[in-house]
Amino acid sequence: MVDKKEPLLEVKRITKKFGGLTAVDNMDMQIFPGEVVGLLGDNGAGKSTLIKVISGVYHADAGEIFFKGKPVRIGNPMEALKIGIETIYQDLALAENLNVYSNIFLGREMLKKFLGLIKVLDHEYMLNESKKVLDQLEIEVPSLRNKIRTLSGGQRQAVAISRSIYWDAKFLIMDEPTAALGVVEQKKVLDLVRKLSSQGVPIIIISHQLHDVFSVADRLVIMRRGKKIAERITAKTTPDEVVGLIVGTLPGDYDNINNN
Ligand SMILES: Nc1ncnc2c1ncn2[C@@H]1O[C@H](COP(=O)(O)OP(=O)(O)O)[C@@H](O)[C@H]1O
Ligand SMILES: [Mg+2]
């Protein structure tokens, strides 16, 4: 962990309602450079809704977001990407029928002039650039010319992460990155998370697999019914305590405090 003083990202008093239901309720959270934060809570606690507010998918009904100390308006997903907030959802948003390097450049393809006139896709360039980013992250895939659908779940996850890193992610959010993976692949994705944070990219990771979160996260933020109910330094808590906080058999930190 680097500079602990100034958060890279801060959300203050974020509230998001769907009709009469308050999915995220007055939520505060800070993420510091190079930090991995585990965002935990039972199904329906509001985790995905909160990260969708941060990544511009939903508009908050109230509250503010600060990036590097400055208030930012994230009106849509493109605005989040421009700031450098990359989000990897469970479905990964990869094109099954395109190869690895085309997926890394998906929607941002590189063109070159052909015979000085017509613009064509610069496959050579995209292939070489993709190779560089995969090497940097020590990711192995059989061939960058292989279609995504021929890859394993872990390799796909790695391609999605590479894409975010190539496009200069300043901040990565991963919603259930290991849910659909085998044990060996889970370990590889977690190694990748550690590597990214060691390169200074802070990460919010949502996962139901507590041992995964305990193995990568520096800090844990626990939500219940839309609210942040506790925060823990990973090294100073236990899975038992965290489960108690998630399900509500242990009281949250703010339960008996008014207006916290
Ligand atoms: N698009 C939506 N429309 C209506 N209700 C929603 C929508 N998305 C989520 N919710 C509700 O908001 C609450 C929080 O959901 P969600 O953020 O997906 O929780 P989590 O990711 O922690 O499982 C749930 O009660 C869920 O049913
Ligand atoms: Mg969710």
Coordinates of N, CA and C in Angstrom, one line a residue, residues 16 52-60 65 71-83 85:
K16 N -29.2 5.1 -3.6 CA -29.9 4.7 -4.9 C -31.2 3.9 -4.6
K52 N -22.4 -0.1 -9.7 CA -23.0 0.4 -10.9 C -23.1 1.9 -10.8
V53 N -23.3 2.4 -9.7 CA -23.3 3.9 -9.5 C -21.9 4.4 -9.8
I54 N -20.9 3.8 -9.2 CA -19.5 4.3 -9.4 C -19.1 4.1 -10.9
S55 N -19.7 3.1 -11.6 CA -19.2 2.9 -13.0 C -20.2 3.6 -14.0
G56 N -21.1 4.4 -13.5 CA -22.0 5.2 -14.4 C -23.2 4.4 -15.0
V57 N -23.4 3.2 -14.6 CA -24.6 2.5 -15.1 C -25.9 3.1 -14.5
Y58 N -25.8 3.4 -13.2 CA -27.0 4.0 -12.5 C -26.6 5.4 -12.0
H59 N -27.6 6.2 -12.0 CA -27.4 7.6 -11.3 C -27.9 7.5 -9.9
A60 N -27.1 8.0 -9.0 CA -27.5 8.0 -7.6 C -28.6 9.0 -7.4
I65 N -19.4 11.6 -5.6 CA -18.3 10.8 -5.9 C -17.1 11.7 -6.1
P71 N -14.6 16.4 -7.0 CA -16.0 15.9 -7.3 C -16.1 15.5 -8.8
V72 N -16.6 14.3 -9.1 CA -16.8 14.0 -10.5 C -18.3 13.6 -10.7
R73 N -18.7 13.9 -11.9 CA -20.1 13.5 -12.3 C -19.9 12.3 -13.3
I74 N -20.4 11.1 -12.9 CA -20.2 10.0 -13.8 C -21.6 9.7 -14.3
G75 N -21.9 10.3 -15.5 CA -23.2 10.2 -16.0 C -23.5 9.0 -16.8
N76 N -22.5 8.3 -17.3 CA -22.7 7.1 -18.1 C -21.4 6.3 -18.1
P77 N -21.4 5.0 -18.5 CA -20.2 4.2 -18.4 C -19.0 4.8 -19.2
M78 N -19.3 5.5 -20.3 CA -18.1 6.1 -21.0 C -17.4 7.1 -20.2
E79 N -18.1 7.8 -19.4 CA -17.5 8.9 -18.5 C -16.7 8.2 -17.4
A80 N -17.1 7.0 -16.9 CA -16.3 6.3 -16.0 C -15.0 5.8 -16.6
L81 N -15.1 5.3 -17.8 CA -13.9 4.8 -18.5 C -12.9 5.9 -18.8
K82 N -13.5 7.1 -19.1 CA -12.6 8.3 -19.4 C -11.8 8.6 -18.2
I83 N -12.4 8.5 -17.0 CA -11.7 8.8 -15.7 C -10.6 7.7 -15.5
I85 N -11.9 4.4 -14.6 CA -12.6 3.4 -13.8 C -13.1 2.3 -14.7

